[in-house]
C-alpha cells in the first residue's frame, strides 16, 4: 500500500450504542432444521448463537439514539449521518433517509455499502468530513442479514446475525487521533460472496476464508505502516466478527497476539457492517479501552473489500 495516506489529529469517538434483536437463535436451534451440530459450528467458526429480527432502519435508529445519549448530544448537533449497510430496507431511497428522519437529525444522510468493511470505510470517510468542516458525525453500521440468508443452506445459515452499532465521531483536542488507515477492494473476487437482487446469499466458504485471512493481514499491515508504528504498539484489535479462526490466523500474520482481540461473535455471529461497532462498544463498556491506547479496527467483506484504521484514544472522562 502507498505511503501517501495521512492520518488525522483531533478526532474522538464521544458516544456509542448498540441495538440487538431480542430473539436468540442457538446452534442447537439450527441443528433441528439443518444437517449440522453445535460442535461443528463452534469448532469451525467460534459462533454459539446469533440474534435475529428487526429492520435495518429500526436497529440503526435504536443504536443511533443510544450513541447520541451517551455523547450528551441533541439531534441538531449532528452534521452528517453515514449509515453502513449491505442490507438496506429498500432499494430506493437510501435507508439513511429513514434513520435521519426518525432520529430527527437536521443534517445530510447517506448509505455506504462496502459489505462487512462498511463501518471502517464510513469511519474513515467521516474523518474526512470532519477535516472538511463537519463537527460531529453519526456513523452507524446496521444489518439484517437474516432476510437474505437461505435458511436451508447449512454452509451460510450458521454464520450470520442481525444487529446495529453506532458511534459519534467528533473534532476534538483531547489527544485522539486517526493515526493510519487503509481501504482496499479486489473486485475480481466479487463472485465468491454475492446476493443478487431478490435472491439469497451465496458464498464459496473456504475460498472466502483463505482470501479473508490475507485481506485482513494485508490491510492491518498497511494501516500500521501508515500510522508509523510497530505491531507491538497496538493495545487492542477490534476485528470483523466473522469467524474466530479467521481472526486467529490473520493476527498471527500481523504478529499480534489473539488475546488483544475483542471477540463477541460467539454471541452475535457475523453482523456484517455492524460487527465492528458492536465489538467496539462491548470493549468500551467493559473498560478495555484506556487513555492513549492504540486500537486497530480491521475487517473484510464481500466485494471483496477490506478496511482498517489505527486510532489513538484520547482522554477518558468518567
Ligand atoms: N455443518 C456440518 N457440516 C458442514 C456445515 C455445517 N454447517 N457446513 C459445511 N459443512 C461440511 C461441508 O459440506 C464439507 O463436507 P465435505 O468435506 O463432505 O465436502 C465439510 O463440512 C467442510 O466444509 P468447508 O467449507 O471446507 O469447511 P470450513 O472449515 O471451510 O468451514 C466455514 C466452513 C465456517 C463456512 C468457513 O469456510 C468460513 O468461515 N468461511 C468464511 C466465511 C465468511 O467469513 N463469510 C463472511 C464474509 S463477510 C461478508 O461480507 C458477509
CSV table of C-alpha atoms and ligand atoms in Angstrom, one decimal:
chain,number,residue,atom,x,y,z
A,1,UNK,CA,0.0,0.0,0.0
A,2,UNK,CA,1.1,3.5,-0.7
A,3,UNK,CA,2.7,5.7,2.0
A,4,UNK,CA,0.8,8.8,0.9
A,5,UNK,CA,-2.2,8.2,3.1
A,6,UNK,CA,-2.2,10.5,6.1
A,7,UNK,CA,-3.9,10.2,9.4
A,8,UNK,CA,-5.8,12.9,11.1
A,9,UNK,CA,-5.2,14.5,14.5
A,10,UNK,CA,-8.0,15.9,16.7
A,11,UNK,CA,-10.8,13.3,16.5
A,12,UNK,CA,-12.6,11.3,19.1
A,13,UNK,CA,-15.4,8.8,19.5
A,14,UNK,CA,-17.5,10.6,22.1
A,15,UNK,CA,-20.6,8.3,22.2
A,16,UNK,CA,-21.6,4.8,21.2
A,17,UNK,CA,-24.7,2.5,21.2
A,18,UNK,CA,-25.7,-1.0,20.2
A,19,UNK,CA,-29.1,-2.5,19.2
A,20,UNK,CA,-29.8,-6.2,19.0
A,21,UNK,CA,-33.0,-8.1,18.3
A,22,UNK,CA,-34.4,-10.0,21.3
A,23,UNK,CA,-34.7,-13.3,19.6
A,24,UNK,CA,-31.7,-15.6,20.2
A,25,UNK,CA,-31.1,-18.5,17.8
A,26,UNK,CA,-28.6,-21.0,19.2
A,27,UNK,CA,-26.6,-23.6,17.2
A,28,UNK,CA,-28.9,-26.2,18.8
A,29,UNK,CA,-31.9,-24.4,17.3
A,30,UNK,CA,-30.3,-24.5,13.9
A,31,UNK,CA,-29.4,-28.2,14.2
A,32,UNK,CA,-33.1,-29.0,14.4
A,33,UNK,CA,-33.7,-27.9,10.8
A,34,UNK,CA,-30.2,-28.3,9.3
A,35,UNK,CA,-27.8,-31.2,9.0
A,36,UNK,CA,-25.3,-29.6,11.4
A,37,UNK,CA,-24.4,-29.6,15.1
A,38,UNK,CA,-23.4,-27.2,17.8
A,39,UNK,CA,-20.0,-28.8,18.0
A,40,UNK,CA,-19.3,-28.4,14.2
A,41,UNK,CA,-20.4,-24.7,14.2
A,42,UNK,CA,-18.4,-23.8,17.3
A,43,UNK,CA,-15.3,-25.6,16.2
A,44,UNK,CA,-15.3,-24.2,12.6
A,45,UNK,CA,-16.4,-20.6,13.4
A,46,UNK,CA,-16.5,-19.9,17.2
A,47,UNK,CA,-20.2,-18.9,16.9
A,48,UNK,CA,-22.6,-20.2,19.6
A,49,UNK,CA,-25.7,-18.1,18.9
A,50,UNK,CA,-27.0,-15.1,17.0
A,51,UNK,CA,-29.8,-12.5,17.2
A,52,UNK,CA,-32.4,-12.5,14.5
A,53,UNK,CA,-35.1,-9.9,13.8
A,54,UNK,CA,-35.9,-6.2,13.3
A,55,UNK,CA,-35.3,-3.9,10.4
A,56,UNK,CA,-32.1,-2.3,9.3
A,57,UNK,CA,-33.5,1.2,9.9
A,58,UNK,CA,-35.2,0.2,13.2
A,59,UNK,CA,-32.0,-1.2,14.6
A,60,UNK,CA,-30.0,1.8,13.3
A,61,UNK,CA,-32.4,4.2,15.0
A,62,UNK,CA,-32.1,2.4,18.3
A,63,UNK,CA,-28.3,2.3,18.2
A,64,UNK,CA,-28.1,5.9,17.0
A,65,UNK,CA,-30.3,7.2,19.8
A,66,UNK,CA,-28.1,5.5,22.4
A,67,UNK,CA,-24.9,6.9,20.8
A,68,UNK,CA,-26.4,10.4,20.9
A,69,UNK,CA,-27.4,10.0,24.5
A,70,UNK,CA,-24.0,8.7,25.6
A,71,UNK,CA,-22.3,11.6,23.8
A,72,UNK,CA,-24.7,14.0,25.6
A,73,UNK,CA,-25.9,15.4,22.2
A,74,UNK,CA,-29.2,16.5,20.7
A,75,UNK,CA,-30.2,15.5,17.1
A,76,UNK,CA,-29.5,19.0,15.8
A,77,UNK,CA,-25.8,18.8,17.0
A,78,UNK,CA,-25.1,16.2,14.3
A,79,UNK,CA,-23.7,17.5,10.9
A,80,UNK,CA,-23.8,14.3,8.9
A,81,UNK,CA,-25.2,10.7,9.2
A,82,UNK,CA,-23.4,7.9,7.5
A,83,UNK,CA,-25.1,4.5,7.6
A,84,UNK,CA,-23.0,1.5,6.6
A,85,UNK,CA,-25.3,-1.3,5.4
A,86,UNK,CA,-25.4,-4.0,2.8
A,87,UNK,CA,-29.0,-5.0,3.7
A,88,UNK,CA,-31.0,-1.8,3.1
A,89,UNK,CA,-34.7,-1.6,3.9
A,90,UNK,CA,-35.5,-0.7,0.3
A,91,UNK,CA,-33.7,-0.4,-3.0
A,92,UNK,CA,-34.6,3.3,-3.1
A,93,UNK,CA,-34.4,5.5,-1.1
A,94,UNK,CA,-31.3,5.0,1.0
A,95,UNK,CA,-32.1,3.6,4.4
A,96,UNK,CA,-30.2,6.5,6.0
A,97,UNK,CA,-33.0,8.9,4.9
A,98,UNK,CA,-35.5,6.9,7.1
A,99,UNK,CA,-33.0,6.9,10.0
A,100,UNK,CA,-32.3,10.6,9.6
A,101,UNK,CA,-36.0,11.3,9.8
A,102,UNK,CA,-36.7,9.0,12.8
A,103,UNK,CA,-33.8,10.3,14.8
A,104,UNK,CA,-34.9,13.9,14.0
A,105,UNK,CA,-31.5,14.8,12.6
A,106,UNK,CA,-31.3,18.0,10.7
A,107,UNK,CA,-28.3,17.1,8.6
A,108,UNK,CA,-27.4,15.2,5.4
A,109,UNK,CA,-27.5,11.4,5.3
A,110,UNK,CA,-26.1,8.7,3.1
A,111,UNK,CA,-25.6,5.0,2.9
A,112,UNK,CA,-22.3,3.3,2.4
A,113,UNK,CA,-22.2,-0.3,1.0
A,114,UNK,CA,-18.8,-1.9,1.4
A,115,UNK,CA,-20.3,-5.1,2.9
A,116,UNK,CA,-18.6,-6.1,6.2
A,117,UNK,CA,-15.9,-3.4,5.7
A,118,UNK,CA,-18.6,-0.7,5.6
A,119,UNK,CA,-18.2,0.6,9.1
A,120,UNK,CA,-14.5,1.2,8.8
A,121,UNK,CA,-15.0,2.8,5.3
A,122,UNK,CA,-17.6,5.1,6.9
A,123,UNK,CA,-15.4,5.9,9.9
A,124,UNK,CA,-12.5,6.9,7.5
A,125,UNK,CA,-15.0,8.9,5.3
A,126,UNK,CA,-16.3,10.5,8.5
A,127,UNK,CA,-12.8,11.7,9.5
A,128,UNK,CA,-12.5,13.3,6.0
A,129,UNK,CA,-15.8,15.1,6.5
A,130,UNK,CA,-14.5,16.4,9.9
A,131,UNK,CA,-11.5,17.7,8.0
A,132,UNK,CA,-13.9,19.3,5.5
A,133,UNK,CA,-15.7,21.2,8.2
A,134,UNK,CA,-18.2,19.0,10.0
A,135,UNK,CA,-18.0,18.9,13.8
A,136,UNK,CA,-19.9,15.8,14.7
A,137,UNK,CA,-20.9,12.8,12.6
A,138,UNK,CA,-23.1,9.9,13.5
A,139,UNK,CA,-21.7,6.7,12.0
A,140,UNK,CA,-23.9,3.6,12.2
A,141,UNK,CA,-23.4,0.1,11.0
A,142,UNK,CA,-26.8,-1.8,10.8
A,143,UNK,CA,-27.7,-5.1,9.2
A,144,UNK,CA,-30.5,-7.6,8.9
A,145,UNK,CA,-28.6,-10.3,7.0
A,146,UNK,CA,-31.2,-12.9,8.1
A,147,UNK,CA,-33.5,-11.5,5.4
A,148,UNK,CA,-31.0,-12.6,2.7
A,149,UNK,CA,-30.0,-15.9,4.3
A,150,UNK,CA,-31.1,-19.2,2.8
A,151,UNK,CA,-32.1,-21.0,6.0
A,152,UNK,CA,-31.9,-24.3,4.2
A,153,UNK,CA,-28.2,-23.8,3.3
A,154,UNK,CA,-26.1,-25.1,6.2
A,155,UNK,CA,-22.9,-23.5,4.8
A,156,UNK,CA,-24.2,-20.0,5.2
A,157,UNK,CA,-27.2,-20.1,7.6
A,158,UNK,CA,-24.9,-20.8,10.6
A,159,UNK,CA,-22.8,-17.7,10.1
A,160,UNK,CA,-25.0,-14.6,10.1
A,161,UNK,CA,-26.9,-12.5,12.6
A,162,UNK,CA,-28.7,-9.1,12.8
A,163,UNK,CA,-27.8,-6.0,14.8
A,164,UNK,CA,-26.5,-2.4,14.8
A,165,UNK,CA,-23.8,-0.4,16.4
A,166,UNK,CA,-23.3,3.4,16.3
A,167,UNK,CA,-20.7,5.9,17.2
A,168,UNK,CA,-20.5,9.7,17.3
A,169,UNK,CA,-17.3,11.0,15.7
A,170,UNK,CA,-16.2,14.5,16.8
A,171,UNK,CA,-13.5,17.0,16.2
A,172,UNK,CA,-11.6,17.2,19.5
A,173,UNK,CA,-8.5,18.4,21.2
A,174,UNK,CA,-8.3,15.6,23.7
A,175,UNK,CA,-5.4,13.8,22.1
A,176,UNK,CA,-7.5,11.4,20.0
A,177,UNK,CA,-6.1,10.7,16.5
A,178,UNK,CA,-6.7,8.6,13.4
A,179,UNK,CA,-3.1,7.5,13.0
A,180,UNK,CA,-3.4,5.4,9.9
A,181,UNK,CA,-5.9,3.7,7.6
A,182,UNK,CA,-6.3,1.5,4.6
A,183,UNK,CA,-9.3,0.9,2.3
A,184,UNK,CA,-9.0,-1.9,-0.3
A,185,UNK,CA,-11.1,-3.7,-2.9
A,186,UNK,CA,-10.5,-6.7,-5.0
A,187,UNK,CA,-13.5,-6.6,-7.4
A,188,UNK,CA,-12.2,-9.7,-9.3
A,189,UNK,CA,-13.2,-11.8,-6.2
A,190,UNK,CA,-16.8,-10.5,-6.1
A,191,UNK,CA,-18.3,-13.8,-7.2
A,192,UNK,CA,-17.0,-15.5,-4.0
A,193,UNK,CA,-19.8,-13.9,-2.0
A,194,UNK,CA,-22.9,-12.3,-3.5
A,195,UNK,CA,-26.6,-11.8,-3.2
A,196,UNK,CA,-28.5,-10.9,-6.4
A,197,UNK,CA,-31.4,-8.5,-6.1
A,198,UNK,CA,-34.4,-10.5,-4.7
A,199,UNK,CA,-32.1,-13.5,-4.0
A,200,UNK,CA,-30.2,-15.1,-1.1
A,201,UNK,CA,-26.5,-15.1,-0.1
A,202,UNK,CA,-24.2,-17.4,-2.0
A,203,UNK,CA,-20.7,-18.0,-0.7
A,204,UNK,CA,-17.7,-20.1,-1.5
A,205,UNK,CA,-16.9,-20.5,2.2
A,206,UNK,CA,-13.4,-22.0,2.3
A,207,UNK,CA,-12.2,-19.7,-0.5
A,208,UNK,CA,-13.6,-16.7,1.3
A,209,UNK,CA,-11.8,-17.9,4.4
A,210,UNK,CA,-8.4,-18.0,2.6
A,211,UNK,CA,-8.9,-14.6,1.0
A,212,UNK,CA,-10.2,-13.1,4.2
A,213,UNK,CA,-7.1,-14.0,6.2
A,214,UNK,CA,-4.8,-12.5,3.5
A,215,UNK,CA,-7.0,-9.3,3.2
A,216,UNK,CA,-7.2,-8.8,7.0
A,217,UNK,CA,-3.5,-9.2,7.4
A,218,UNK,CA,-2.5,-7.0,4.4
A,219,UNK,CA,-4.9,-4.3,5.4
A,220,UNK,CA,-3.9,-4.3,9.0
A,221,UNK,CA,-0.2,-4.2,8.0
A,222,UNK,CA,-0.9,-1.2,5.7
A,223,UNK,CA,-2.7,0.8,8.4
A,224,UNK,CA,0.0,0.1,10.9
A,225,UNK,CA,2.7,1.1,8.4
A,226,UNK,CA,0.7,4.3,7.6
A,227,UNK,CA,0.5,5.0,11.3
A,228,UNK,CA,4.3,4.8,11.6
A,229,UNK,CA,4.1,2.4,14.5
A,230,UNK,CA,5.1,-1.2,15.2
A,231,UNK,CA,2.5,-4.0,15.6
A,232,UNK,CA,3.6,-4.4,19.3
A,233,UNK,CA,2.3,-0.8,19.9
A,234,UNK,CA,-1.3,-2.0,19.2
A,235,UNK,CA,-3.2,-2.2,22.5
A,236,UNK,CA,-6.4,-3.7,21.3
A,237,UNK,CA,-7.8,-5.1,18.0
A,238,UNK,CA,-11.4,-4.8,17.0
A,239,UNK,CA,-11.7,-7.3,14.1
A,240,UNK,CA,-14.7,-8.0,11.9
A,241,UNK,CA,-16.6,-10.8,13.8
A,242,UNK,CA,-16.9,-13.4,11.1
A,243,UNK,CA,-15.1,-16.4,12.4
A,244,UNK,CA,-12.6,-16.7,15.3
A,245,UNK,CA,-10.3,-18.9,13.1
A,246,UNK,CA,-10.0,-16.1,10.5
A,247,UNK,CA,-9.1,-13.6,13.3
A,248,UNK,CA,-6.6,-16.0,14.9
A,249,UNK,CA,-4.8,-16.7,11.6
A,250,UNK,CA,-4.7,-13.1,10.4
A,251,UNK,CA,-3.5,-11.8,13.7
A,252,UNK,CA,-0.7,-14.4,13.6
A,253,UNK,CA,0.4,-13.0,10.2
A,254,UNK,CA,0.2,-9.5,11.8
A,255,UNK,CA,2.4,-10.5,14.8
A,256,UNK,CA,-0.4,-9.5,17.2
A,257,UNK,CA,-1.4,-12.0,20.0
A,258,UNK,CA,-5.1,-13.2,19.8
A,259,UNK,CA,-5.5,-12.1,23.5
A,260,UNK,CA,-5.5,-8.5,22.2
A,261,UNK,CA,-8.6,-9.1,20.0
A,262,UNK,CA,-12.2,-8.5,21.1
A,263,UNK,CA,-14.5,-11.4,20.2
A,264,UNK,CA,-18.2,-11.2,20.7
A,265,UNK,CA,-19.0,-13.3,17.6
A,266,UNK,CA,-19.8,-16.2,19.8
A,267,UNK,CA,-23.0,-14.3,20.9
A,268,UNK,CA,-23.9,-12.3,17.9
A,269,UNK,CA,-22.3,-14.1,14.8
A,270,UNK,CA,-21.4,-12.2,11.7
A,271,UNK,CA,-23.5,-9.0,11.6
A,272,UNK,CA,-21.5,-7.6,8.7
A,273,UNK,CA,-21.1,-3.8,8.9
A,274,UNK,CA,-22.5,-3.8,12.4
A,275,UNK,CA,-19.9,-6.2,13.8
A,276,UNK,CA,-17.0,-3.8,14.4
A,277,UNK,CA,-19.1,-1.1,16.2
A,278,UNK,CA,-20.9,-3.8,18.3
A,279,UNK,CA,-17.5,-5.2,19.4
A,280,UNK,CA,-16.0,-1.7,19.9
A,281,UNK,CA,-19.0,-0.8,22.2
A,282,UNK,CA,-18.5,-4.0,24.1
A,283,UNK,CA,-14.8,-3.2,24.7
A,284,UNK,CA,-15.7,0.4,25.8
A,285,UNK,CA,-18.5,-0.7,28.1
A,286,UNK,CA,-16.1,-3.3,29.7
A,287,UNK,CA,-13.3,-0.8,30.4
A,288,UNK,CA,-11.0,-2.5,27.9
A,289,UNK,CA,-10.0,0.9,26.3
A,290,UNK,CA,-7.6,3.1,28.3
A,291,UNK,CA,-6.3,6.7,27.7
A,292,UNK,CA,-3.6,6.7,24.9
A,293,UNK,CA,-4.5,3.2,23.8
A,294,UNK,CA,-3.8,2.5,20.1
A,295,UNK,CA,-6.6,0.5,18.6
A,296,UNK,CA,-6.7,-1.4,15.3
A,297,UNK,CA,-10.1,-1.8,13.6
A,298,UNK,CA,-9.9,-4.3,10.8
A,299,UNK,CA,-12.4,-6.0,8.6
A,300,UNK,CA,-13.1,-7.7,5.2
A,301,UNK,CA,-16.2,-8.4,3.3
A,302,UNK,CA,-18.0,-9.2,0.1
A,303,UNK,CA,-16.5,-7.4,-2.9
A,304,UNK,CA,-14.0,-8.4,-1.7
A,305,UNK,CA,-13.4,-5.3,0.3
A,306,UNK,CA,-11.1,-4.8,3.3
A,307,UNK,CA,-10.6,-1.9,5.6
A,308,UNK,CA,-8.6,-1.0,8.6
A,309,UNK,CA,-7.9,2.0,10.8
A,310,UNK,CA,-5.4,2.7,13.6
A,311,UNK,CA,-6.9,5.0,16.2
A,312,UNK,CA,-5.2,6.6,19.2
A,313,UNK,CA,-7.7,7.0,22.0
A,314,UNK,CA,-7.6,10.4,23.7
A,315,UNK,CA,-8.6,11.4,27.3
A,316,UNK,CA,-11.2,9.4,29.0
A,317,UNK,CA,-13.7,11.4,31.1
A,318,UNK,CA,-15.6,9.4,33.7
B,1,LIG,N1,-22.4,-28.4,9.5
B,1,LIG,C1,-21.8,-29.5,9.2
B,1,LIG,N2,-21.0,-29.7,8.1
B,1,LIG,C2,-20.9,-28.7,7.3
B,1,LIG,C3,-21.6,-27.4,7.5
B,1,LIG,C4,-22.4,-27.3,8.7
B,1,LIG,N3,-23.0,-26.2,9.0
B,1,LIG,N4,-21.2,-26.6,6.5
B,1,LIG,C5,-20.4,-27.2,5.7
B,1,LIG,N5,-20.3,-28.5,6.1
B,1,LIG,C6,-19.4,-29.6,5.5
B,1,LIG,C7,-19.2,-29.4,4.1
B,1,LIG,O1,-20.2,-29.9,3.3
B,1,LIG,C8,-17.9,-30.2,3.9
B,1,LIG,O2,-18.2,-31.5,3.8
B,1,LIG,P1,-17.4,-32.5,2.8
B,1,LIG,O3,-16.0,-32.5,3.4
B,1,LIG,O4,-18.1,-33.8,3.0
B,1,LIG,O5,-17.5,-31.9,1.5
B,1,LIG,C9,-17.2,-30.0,5.3
B,1,LIG,O6,-18.2,-29.6,6.2
B,1,LIG,C10,-16.0,-29.0,5.2
B,1,LIG,O7,-16.6,-27.8,4.6
B,1,LIG,P2,-15.7,-26.5,4.5
B,1,LIG,O8,-16.5,-25.4,3.8
B,1,LIG,O9,-14.3,-26.9,3.9
B,1,LIG,O10,-15.5,-26.1,6.0
B,1,LIG,P3,-14.6,-24.9,6.6
B,1,LIG,O11,-13.6,-25.5,7.6
B,1,LIG,O12,-14.0,-24.1,5.5
B,1,LIG,O13,-15.6,-24.1,7.4
B,1,LIG,C11,-16.9,-22.1,7.1
B,1,LIG,C12,-16.8,-23.5,6.8
B,1,LIG,C13,-17.2,-21.9,8.6
B,1,LIG,C14,-18.1,-21.5,6.3
B,1,LIG,C15,-15.6,-21.3,6.8
B,1,LIG,O14,-15.2,-21.7,5.4
B,1,LIG,C16,-15.7,-19.8,6.8
B,1,LIG,O15,-15.9,-19.3,7.9
B,1,LIG,N6,-15.5,-19.1,5.7
B,1,LIG,C17,-15.6,-17.7,5.7
B,1,LIG,C18,-17.0,-17.2,5.7
B,1,LIG,C19,-17.1,-15.8,6.0
B,1,LIG,O16,-16.5,-15.2,6.8
B,1,LIG,N7,-18.1,-15.2,5.3
B,1,LIG,C20,-18.5,-13.8,5.5
B,1,LIG,C21,-17.7,-12.9,4.7
B,1,LIG,S1,-18.1,-11.3,5.2
B,1,LIG,C22,-19.5,-10.6,4.4
B,1,LIG,O17,-19.3,-9.8,3.6
B,1,LIG,C23,-20.8,-11.1,4.8
